[in-house]
mmCIF file of C-alpha atoms in Angstrom:
data_model
loop_
_atom_site.group_PDB
_atom_site.id
_atom_site.type_symbol
_atom_site.label_atom_id
_atom_site.label_comp_id
_atom_site.label_asym_id
_atom_site.label_seq_id
_atom_site.Cartn_x
_atom_site.Cartn_y
_atom_site.Cartn_z
ATOM 1 C CA MET K 1 -6.305 -3.478 -24.831
ATOM 2 C CA LYS K 2 -9.157 -2.151 -22.683
ATOM 3 C CA ILE K 3 -9.074 -2.834 -18.937
ATOM 4 C CA LEU K 4 -11.855 -2.116 -16.442
ATOM 5 C CA PHE K 5 -10.942 -1.779 -12.754
ATOM 6 C CA LEU K 6 -13.867 -2.577 -10.482
ATOM 7 C CA GLU K 7 -13.115 0.355 -8.226
ATOM 8 C CA ARG K 8 -15.232 3.187 -6.822
ATOM 9 C CA GLY K 9 -12.616 5.079 -4.830
ATOM 10 C CA LYS K 10 -9.393 6.890 -5.627
ATOM 11 C CA LEU K 11 -6.754 4.585 -4.160
ATOM 12 C CA TRP K 12 -6.802 1.893 -6.834
ATOM 13 C CA SER K 13 -7.498 4.365 -9.620
ATOM 14 C CA TYR K 14 -3.772 5.153 -9.466
ATOM 15 C CA GLY K 15 -0.657 3.011 -9.344
ATOM 16 C CA LEU K 16 -1.277 -0.213 -11.218
ATOM 17 C CA PRO K 17 -3.794 1.427 -13.618
ATOM 18 C CA ASP K 18 -1.153 4.073 -14.364
ATOM 19 C CA GLY K 19 1.383 1.345 -15.052
ATOM 20 C CA LEU K 20 -1.001 -0.292 -17.510
ATOM 21 C CA ARG K 21 -1.595 3.060 -19.207
ATOM 22 C CA ASP K 22 2.178 3.463 -19.568
ATOM 23 C CA LEU K 23 2.122 0.282 -21.644
ATOM 24 C CA GLY K 24 -0.437 1.789 -24.000
ATOM 25 C CA HIS K 25 -3.619 0.242 -22.624
ATOM 26 C CA GLU K 26 -6.904 2.053 -22.050
ATOM 27 C CA VAL K 27 -7.949 1.818 -18.396
ATOM 28 C CA LYS K 28 -11.175 2.873 -16.704
ATOM 29 C CA ALA K 29 -12.448 2.712 -13.119
ATOM 30 C CA SER K 30 -16.009 1.454 -12.795
ATOM 31 C CA GLY K 31 -17.262 3.573 -9.925
ATOM 32 C CA PRO K 32 -19.707 1.793 -7.567
ATOM 33 C CA VAL K 33 -19.979 -1.890 -8.468
ATOM 34 C CA GLU K 34 -23.656 -2.124 -9.357
ATOM 35 C CA GLN K 35 -25.141 -4.564 -11.846
ATOM 36 C CA GLY K 36 -26.858 -2.032 -14.113
ATOM 37 C CA ARG K 37 -23.830 0.237 -14.188
ATOM 38 C CA LEU K 38 -21.465 -2.646 -14.963
ATOM 39 C CA ILE K 39 -23.649 -4.010 -17.748
ATOM 40 C CA ARG K 40 -23.728 -0.567 -19.382
ATOM 41 C CA LEU K 41 -19.980 -0.090 -18.918
ATOM 42 C CA ILE K 42 -19.119 -3.497 -20.300
ATOM 43 C CA SER K 43 -21.483 -3.066 -23.240
ATOM 44 C CA ASN K 44 -20.097 0.372 -24.141
ATOM 45 C CA PHE K 45 -16.427 0.125 -23.123
ATOM 46 C CA LYS K 46 -16.051 -3.531 -24.190
ATOM 47 C CA PRO K 47 -13.143 -4.343 -21.837
ATOM 48 C CA ASP K 48 -10.736 -7.193 -22.555
ATOM 49 C CA LEU K 49 -9.982 -7.635 -18.838
ATOM 50 C CA LEU K 50 -11.749 -7.053 -15.513
ATOM 51 C CA VAL K 51 -9.624 -6.329 -12.441
ATOM 52 C CA SER K 52 -10.872 -6.378 -8.835
ATOM 53 C CA VAL K 53 -8.576 -5.140 -6.058
ATOM 54 C CA GLY K 54 -8.308 -5.336 -2.291
ATOM 55 C CA TRP K 55 -11.120 -5.105 0.223
ATOM 56 C CA GLY K 56 -13.575 -2.246 -0.144
ATOM 57 C CA PRO K 57 -17.263 -1.377 0.172
ATOM 58 C CA ASP K 58 -18.093 -3.229 -3.054
ATOM 59 C CA HIS K 59 -16.611 -6.540 -1.898
ATOM 60 C CA THR K 60 -19.867 -7.873 -0.498
ATOM 61 C CA ILE K 61 -20.929 -11.485 -0.946
ATOM 62 C CA VAL K 62 -23.717 -10.499 -3.332
ATOM 63 C CA LYS K 63 -21.460 -8.286 -5.440
ATOM 64 C CA GLN K 64 -18.671 -10.851 -5.611
ATOM 65 C CA ARG K 65 -21.109 -13.384 -7.063
ATOM 66 C CA MET K 66 -22.590 -10.780 -9.393
ATOM 67 C CA VAL K 67 -19.154 -9.878 -10.769
ATOM 68 C CA ARG K 68 -18.467 -13.548 -11.470
ATOM 69 C CA LYS K 69 -21.773 -13.906 -13.328
ATOM 70 C CA LEU K 70 -21.100 -10.863 -15.489
ATOM 71 C CA ALA K 71 -17.540 -11.965 -16.292
ATOM 72 C CA THR K 72 -18.928 -15.335 -17.408
ATOM 73 C CA ARG K 73 -21.844 -13.799 -19.303
ATOM 74 C CA PHE K 74 -19.642 -11.423 -21.297
ATOM 75 C CA LYS K 75 -16.720 -13.898 -21.529
ATOM 76 C CA ILE K 76 -14.152 -11.521 -20.046
ATOM 77 C CA PRO K 77 -11.184 -12.752 -17.950
ATOM 78 C CA LEU K 78 -11.522 -11.688 -14.312
ATOM 79 C CA VAL K 79 -8.446 -10.976 -12.216
ATOM 80 C CA TYR K 80 -8.253 -10.346 -8.468
ATOM 81 C CA TRP K 81 -5.296 -8.577 -6.818
ATOM 82 C CA SER K 82 -5.330 -9.485 -3.138
ATOM 83 C CA THR K 83 -3.793 -6.819 -0.891
ATOM 84 C CA GLU K 84 -4.951 -8.155 2.489
ATOM 85 C CA ASP K 85 -2.783 -11.285 2.710
ATOM 86 C CA PRO K 86 -1.610 -13.041 4.737
ATOM 87 C CA ASN K 87 -3.394 -11.731 7.845
ATOM 88 C CA PHE K 88 -6.865 -11.857 6.280
ATOM 89 C CA THR K 89 -6.385 -14.763 3.893
ATOM 90 C CA ASP K 90 -8.613 -17.199 5.758
ATOM 91 C CA VAL K 91 -11.348 -14.763 6.789
ATOM 92 C CA PHE K 92 -11.570 -12.742 3.582
ATOM 93 C CA THR K 93 -9.478 -13.776 0.580
ATOM 94 C CA LEU K 94 -10.284 -17.480 0.429
ATOM 95 C CA PRO K 95 -14.056 -16.955 0.791
ATOM 96 C CA LEU K 96 -13.803 -14.331 -1.973
ATOM 97 C CA LEU K 97 -11.949 -16.737 -4.262
ATOM 98 C CA LYS K 98 -14.630 -19.376 -3.732
ATOM 99 C CA ARG K 99 -17.412 -16.927 -4.582
ATOM 100 C CA MET K 100 -15.844 -14.692 -7.230
ATOM 101 C CA LYS K 101 -13.785 -17.461 -8.841
ATOM 102 C CA PRO K 102 -11.297 -15.151 -10.550
ATOM 103 C CA ASP K 103 -9.514 -16.594 -13.549
ATOM 104 C CA HIS K 104 -6.240 -15.540 -11.965
ATOM 105 C CA THR K 105 -5.253 -14.162 -8.558
ATOM 106 C CA PHE K 106 -2.310 -11.960 -7.680
ATOM 107 C CA THR K 107 -1.292 -11.352 -4.069
ATOM 108 C CA ILE K 108 1.187 -9.112 -2.270
ATOM 109 C CA SER K 109 2.303 -12.130 -0.208
ATOM 110 C CA GLU K 110 4.716 -14.527 -1.900
ATOM 111 C CA LYS K 111 3.990 -17.254 0.663
ATOM 112 C CA THR K 112 0.245 -16.863 0.102
ATOM 113 C CA ALA K 113 0.675 -17.147 -3.678
ATOM 114 C CA LYS K 114 2.339 -20.524 -3.122
ATOM 115 C CA LYS K 115 -0.476 -21.519 -0.755
ATOM 116 C CA PHE K 116 -3.099 -20.616 -3.358
ATOM 117 C CA ARG K 117 -1.350 -22.652 -6.042
ATOM 118 C CA LYS K 118 -1.210 -25.670 -3.747
ATOM 119 C CA MET K 119 -4.958 -25.291 -3.254
ATOM 120 C CA GLY K 120 -5.528 -25.300 -7.006
ATOM 121 C CA TYR K 121 -5.952 -21.568 -7.616
ATOM 122 C CA ALA K 122 -4.015 -19.924 -10.444
ATOM 123 C CA ALA K 123 -1.955 -17.350 -8.549
ATOM 124 C CA ASP K 124 1.179 -15.214 -8.696
ATOM 125 C CA TYR K 125 3.040 -12.852 -6.391
ATOM 126 C CA LEU K 126 2.561 -9.158 -7.264
ATOM 127 C CA ASP K 127 3.877 -6.691 -4.716
ATOM 128 C CA TYR K 128 3.117 -3.042 -4.153
ATOM 129 C CA ALA K 129 5.200 -0.421 -5.957
ATOM 130 C CA TYR K 130 5.263 3.310 -6.679
ATOM 131 C CA HIS K 131 4.455 5.336 -9.763
ATOM 132 C CA PRO K 132 6.677 8.277 -10.788
ATOM 133 C CA ARG K 133 3.712 10.464 -11.793
ATOM 134 C CA VAL K 134 2.115 10.039 -8.354
ATOM 135 C CA HIS K 135 5.097 9.536 -6.053
ATOM 136 C CA PHE K 136 7.733 12.164 -6.761
ATOM 137 C CA ARG K 137 9.686 14.795 -4.860
ATOM 138 C CA THR K 138 7.995 18.183 -4.469
ATOM 139 C CA GLN K 139 9.120 21.462 -3.001
ATOM 140 C CA ILE K 140 8.685 21.710 0.755
ATOM 141 C CA ARG K 141 5.119 22.794 1.458
ATOM 142 C CA PRO K 142 4.823 25.072 4.529
ATOM 143 C CA LYS K 143 1.546 23.415 5.620
ATOM 144 C CA TYR K 144 3.265 20.007 5.742
ATOM 145 C CA ARG K 145 6.668 21.113 7.043
ATOM 146 C CA THR K 146 7.513 19.153 10.205
ATOM 147 C CA ASP K 147 10.329 17.230 11.864
ATOM 148 C CA ILE K 148 8.513 13.879 12.017
ATOM 149 C CA ALA K 149 5.451 12.574 10.213
ATOM 150 C CA VAL K 150 3.425 9.372 9.997
ATOM 151 C CA VAL K 151 1.220 8.779 6.964
ATOM 152 C CA ALA K 152 -0.933 5.740 7.713
ATOM 153 C CA ASN K 153 -4.280 4.734 9.118
ATOM 154 C CA ALA K 154 -4.086 3.625 12.750
ATOM 155 C CA TYR K 155 -6.253 0.447 12.554
ATOM 156 C CA PRO K 156 -6.958 0.136 16.313
ATOM 157 C CA ASP K 157 -9.628 -2.523 15.734
ATOM 158 C CA VAL K 158 -7.245 -4.678 13.703
ATOM 159 C CA LEU K 159 -4.502 -4.305 16.322
ATOM 160 C CA ARG K 160 -6.919 -5.328 19.068
ATOM 161 C CA LYS K 161 -8.167 -8.370 17.168
ATOM 162 C CA TYR K 162 -4.730 -9.511 15.976
ATOM 163 C CA PRO K 163 -2.313 -8.821 18.843
ATOM 164 C CA LYS K 164 0.480 -10.838 17.200
ATOM 165 C CA LEU K 165 0.521 -8.700 14.065
ATOM 166 C CA TYR K 166 4.001 -7.195 13.709
ATOM 167 C CA ARG K 167 2.520 -3.717 13.282
ATOM 168 C CA ARG K 168 2.052 -3.540 17.071
ATOM 169 C CA GLN K 169 5.763 -4.134 17.578
ATOM 170 C CA SER K 170 6.574 -1.603 14.863
ATOM 171 C CA LEU K 171 4.492 0.995 16.710
ATOM 172 C CA ASN K 172 6.285 0.202 19.964
ATOM 173 C CA ILE K 173 9.669 0.607 18.301
ATOM 174 C CA LEU K 174 9.033 3.711 16.214
ATOM 175 C CA VAL K 175 6.178 5.794 17.607
ATOM 176 C CA ARG K 176 5.757 5.064 21.299
ATOM 177 C CA PRO K 177 9.259 6.162 22.458
ATOM 178 C CA LEU K 178 9.077 9.432 20.532
ATOM 179 C CA LEU K 179 5.703 10.329 22.019
ATOM 180 C CA LYS K 180 6.975 9.419 25.480
ATOM 181 C CA GLN K 181 9.903 11.789 25.064
ATOM 182 C CA GLY K 182 7.640 14.604 23.924
ATOM 183 C CA TYR K 183 8.530 14.735 20.249
ATOM 184 C CA GLN K 184 6.003 16.423 17.980
ATOM 185 C CA ILE K 185 4.774 13.951 15.345
ATOM 186 C CA ASP K 186 2.222 14.869 12.679
ATOM 187 C CA PHE K 187 -0.185 11.979 12.079
ATOM 188 C CA TYR K 188 -1.967 11.768 8.730
ATOM 189 C CA GLY K 189 -4.648 9.100 8.497
ATOM 190 C CA ARG K 190 -7.693 7.819 10.322
ATOM 191 C CA ASN K 191 -8.325 6.811 13.950
ATOM 192 C CA TRP K 192 -5.139 8.005 15.638
ATOM 193 C CA LEU K 193 -7.151 9.486 18.508
ATOM 194 C CA ARG K 194 -8.149 5.909 19.431
ATOM 195 C CA MET K 195 -4.592 4.658 19.867
ATOM 196 C CA LYS K 196 -3.959 5.288 23.578
ATOM 197 C CA PRO K 197 -4.261 1.531 24.427
ATOM 198 C CA PHE K 198 -1.397 0.801 22.037
ATOM 199 C CA LEU K 199 0.776 3.883 22.529
ATOM 200 C CA GLY K 200 0.409 4.396 26.278
ATOM 201 C CA ARG K 201 -0.848 7.954 25.899
ATOM 202 C CA THR K 202 -3.338 10.002 23.921
ATOM 203 C CA ILE K 203 -1.870 11.752 20.911
ATOM 204 C CA PRO K 204 -2.305 15.548 21.252
ATOM 205 C CA LYS K 205 -5.128 16.800 19.063
ATOM 206 C CA SER K 206 -2.758 19.348 17.561
ATOM 207 C CA SER K 207 -0.774 16.430 16.114
ATOM 208 C CA ILE K 208 -3.768 14.785 14.441
ATOM 209 C CA ARG K 209 -3.786 16.018 10.850
ATOM 210 C CA GLY K 210 -6.501 13.684 9.600
ATOM 211 C CA TYR K 211 -7.101 12.117 6.216
ATOM 212 C CA ILE K 212 -4.876 13.220 3.348
ATOM 213 C CA PRO K 213 -5.776 12.607 -0.315
ATOM 214 C CA TYR K 214 -3.693 9.872 -1.892
ATOM 215 C CA LYS K 215 -2.106 12.200 -4.452
ATOM 216 C CA LYS K 216 -1.145 14.712 -1.745
ATOM 217 C CA ALA K 217 0.848 12.248 0.373
ATOM 218 C CA ASN K 218 4.037 12.875 -1.589
ATOM 219 C CA GLU K 219 3.943 16.496 -0.396
ATOM 220 C CA VAL K 220 4.133 15.253 3.196
ATOM 221 C CA PHE K 221 6.937 12.828 2.314
ATOM 222 C CA SER K 222 8.814 15.726 0.692
ATOM 223 C CA SER K 223 8.215 18.231 3.500
ATOM 224 C CA ALA K 224 8.876 16.188 6.658
ATOM 225 C CA LYS K 225 12.456 15.796 7.793
ATOM 226 C CA ILE K 226 11.754 12.209 8.919
ATOM 227 C CA VAL K 227 8.920 9.922 7.812
ATOM 228 C CA LEU K 228 8.246 7.026 10.186
ATOM 229 C CA GLY K 229 7.411 3.839 8.301
ATOM 230 C CA LEU K 230 5.359 1.245 10.150
ATOM 231 C CA GLN K 231 5.675 -2.340 8.919
ATOM 232 C CA ASN K 232 2.934 -4.970 9.163
ATOM 233 C CA TYR K 233 5.111 -8.063 8.685
ATOM 234 C CA THR K 234 8.791 -8.914 8.972
ATOM 235 C CA ASP K 235 8.907 -10.604 5.546
ATOM 236 C CA MET K 236 6.882 -8.064 3.559
ATOM 237 C CA LEU K 237 6.965 -4.314 2.900
ATOM 238 C CA THR K 238 4.047 -1.938 3.260
ATOM 239 C CA GLN K 239 2.660 0.081 0.390
ATOM 240 C CA ARG K 240 3.876 3.277 2.066
ATOM 241 C CA THR K 241 7.468 2.014 1.957
ATOM 242 C CA PHE K 242 7.524 2.186 -1.836
ATOM 243 C CA GLU K 243 5.535 5.409 -1.962
ATOM 244 C CA THR K 244 7.711 7.271 0.560
ATOM 245 C CA LEU K 245 10.966 6.215 -1.071
ATOM 246 C CA GLY K 246 9.544 6.928 -4.525
ATOM 247 C CA SER K 247 8.807 10.463 -3.304
ATOM 248 C CA GLU K 248 12.385 10.763 -2.008
ATOM 249 C CA GLY K 249 11.278 10.969 1.592
ATOM 250 C CA PHE K 250 13.734 10.250 4.397
ATOM 251 C CA PHE K 251 12.451 6.950 5.747
ATOM 252 C CA LEU K 252 12.971 5.602 9.268
ATOM 253 C CA THR K 253 11.432 2.165 9.579
ATOM 254 C CA SER K 254 11.601 -1.092 11.527
ATOM 255 C CA ASP K 255 14.647 -3.294 11.030
ATOM 256 C CA THR K 256 13.175 -6.356 9.300
ATOM 257 C CA PRO K 257 14.464 -8.980 6.853
ATOM 258 C CA ALA K 258 12.151 -7.596 4.157
ATOM 259 C CA VAL K 259 13.587 -4.088 4.539
ATOM 260 C CA ARG K 260 17.144 -5.397 4.373
ATOM 261 C CA ALA K 261 16.363 -7.560 1.341
ATOM 262 C CA LEU K 262 15.641 -4.473 -0.760
ATOM 263 C CA LEU K 263 17.401 -1.611 1.006
ATOM 264 C CA LYS K 264 20.750 -1.051 2.680
ATOM 265 C CA PRO K 265 20.426 0.546 6.138
ATOM 266 C CA GLY K 266 22.455 3.722 6.437
ATOM 267 C CA ARG K 267 22.621 4.128 2.674
ATOM 268 C CA ASP K 268 19.031 3.941 1.380
ATOM 269 C CA VAL K 269 17.028 3.931 4.590
ATOM 270 C CA VAL K 270 17.434 4.192 8.359
ATOM 271 C CA VAL K 271 16.238 1.290 10.490
ATOM 272 C CA SER K 272 15.588 0.730 14.171
ATOM 273 C CA SER K 273 15.145 -2.458 16.175
ATOM 274 C CA SER K 274 14.403 -0.881 19.561
ATOM 275 C CA PRO K 275 12.892 2.222 21.173
ATOM 276 C CA ALA K 276 16.368 3.334 22.275
ATOM 277 C CA GLN K 277 17.669 3.092 18.704
ATOM 278 C CA THR K 278 14.732 5.113 17.431
ATOM 279 C CA LEU K 279 15.453 7.937 19.876
ATOM 280 C CA GLU K 280 19.155 7.848 19.065
ATOM 281 C CA LYS K 281 18.612 7.965 15.302
ATOM 282 C CA VAL K 282 15.955 10.647 15.392
ATOM 283 C CA ARG K 283 18.220 12.874 17.498
ATOM 284 C CA TYR K 284 21.127 12.267 15.135
ATOM 285 C CA TYR K 285 19.403 12.721 11.790
ATOM 286 C CA LEU K 286 17.420 15.793 12.835
ATOM 287 C CA LYS K 287 20.819 17.442 13.375
ATOM 288 C CA HIS K 288 22.490 16.174 10.183
ATOM 289 C CA GLU K 289 20.681 17.499 7.136
ATOM 290 C CA LYS K 290 23.364 16.510 4.607
ATOM 291 C CA GLU K 291 23.146 12.879 5.680
ATOM 292 C CA ARG K 292 19.352 12.961 5.479
ATOM 293 C CA GLU K 293 19.573 14.343 1.957
ATOM 294 C CA ARG K 294 22.048 11.672 0.878
ATOM 295 C CA ILE K 295 19.968 8.820 2.259
ATOM 296 C CA ARG K 296 16.644 10.016 0.839
ATOM 297 C CA ARG K 297 18.145 10.334 -2.655
ATOM 298 C CA ASN K 298 19.713 6.892 -2.403
ATOM 299 C CA GLY K 299 16.385 5.424 -1.269
ATOM 300 C CA ARG K 300 14.698 6.600 -4.446
ATOM 301 C CA SER K 301 17.486 5.110 -6.588
ATOM 302 C CA ALA K 302 17.313 1.798 -4.718
ATOM 303 C CA ILE K 303 13.667 1.221 -5.658
ATOM 304 C CA ALA K 304 13.793 2.641 -9.186
ATOM 305 C CA LYS K 305 12.738 -0.686 -10.705
ATOM 306 C CA GLN K 306 9.985 -1.262 -8.136
ATOM 307 C CA ASN K 307 7.468 0.727 -10.137
ATOM 308 C CA TYR K 308 3.948 0.002 -11.359
ATOM 309 C CA THR K 309 4.945 -0.081 -15.021
ATOM 310 C CA GLU K 310 7.138 -3.110 -14.273
ATOM 311 C CA ARG K 311 4.374 -4.625 -12.125
ATOM 312 C CA ALA K 312 1.906 -4.155 -14.998
ATOM 313 C CA LYS K 313 4.300 -5.858 -17.426
ATOM 314 C CA PHE K 314 4.593 -8.826 -15.095
ATOM 315 C CA MET K 315 0.843 -9.069 -14.583
ATOM 316 C CA LEU K 316 0.046 -9.093 -18.280
ATOM 317 C CA SER K 317 2.868 -11.531 -19.011
ATOM 318 C CA ALA K 318 1.513 -13.952 -16.394
ATOM 319 C CA LEU K 319 -1.988 -13.701 -17.858
ATOM 320 C CA ARG K 320 -0.714 -14.324 -21.377
ATOM 321 C CA LYS K 321 1.198 -17.385 -20.222
ATOM 322 C CA LYS K 322 -2.066 -18.721 -18.771
ATOM 323 C CA GLY K 323 -3.804 -18.089 -22.092
ATOM 324 C CA LEU K 324 -6.165 -15.506 -20.605
ATOM 325 C CA LEU K 325 -4.976 -12.722 -22.884
ATOM 326 C CA LYS K 326 -3.770 -12.708 -26.459
#
């Protein structure tokens, strides 16, 4: 089967597309979603399935409607994988569904999938995962060697607009106390210099490491003694959770029901529910390398089945059940 991802960047060119390739399917990324380009691609590649993902520069109102028209014109099933639920469901996902009218929607939020079905949309729950060819243990790289690292965008504008989002609490538990006590943390990602309102202090410029290519992140996970894992919700796991554990990184994250549903604290992962706990556990595990090694290896084993090949199998099975694929 031939599958075309409507994707111009690198992020969604990996992961789920790799899982589909593992199953023997031919997968291409479209590049910029432009009408002429898509018509040529569809005419030449002749895809059996179109997949749109997330929220990017090509998710404009005009382009959403254009994608729907082309899917109808060429009689190709159109799937949307929503990665911004539930925080942006009302402001982004639902308007997209009304305009793009995908034949089937997948979402990282189980509760939102149920909500969509109640509203009459064909929808299923499809969570993040990791892929072994992208997220794997590497040798320690000197340029990434550090005691503590964060690999995430800061999202100060989102935090300001949505003060009840759990990510703010996760920052207060994991990052703020370590900065206050003078710990060196390497921050990979965008906009960390704008985080003083949420962290109580400006992050030293020497700690700001900037954007890191998606396929290089596993080198940070492999080289840092401790990777801090921010969580956005208490009942869901972030993408970086799967990717860090898949890369056998030592993961210190917030103590949430979603973390405990998949991982056992102290065996697969280390969790904290307060600033004091974070300080205590960082002090302890920086001194105990053997325990860090044991936990990071167990973390990888605990999520072995949470990979994109299994996610791809589920996605295609759901589409076949709906009669969208043969």
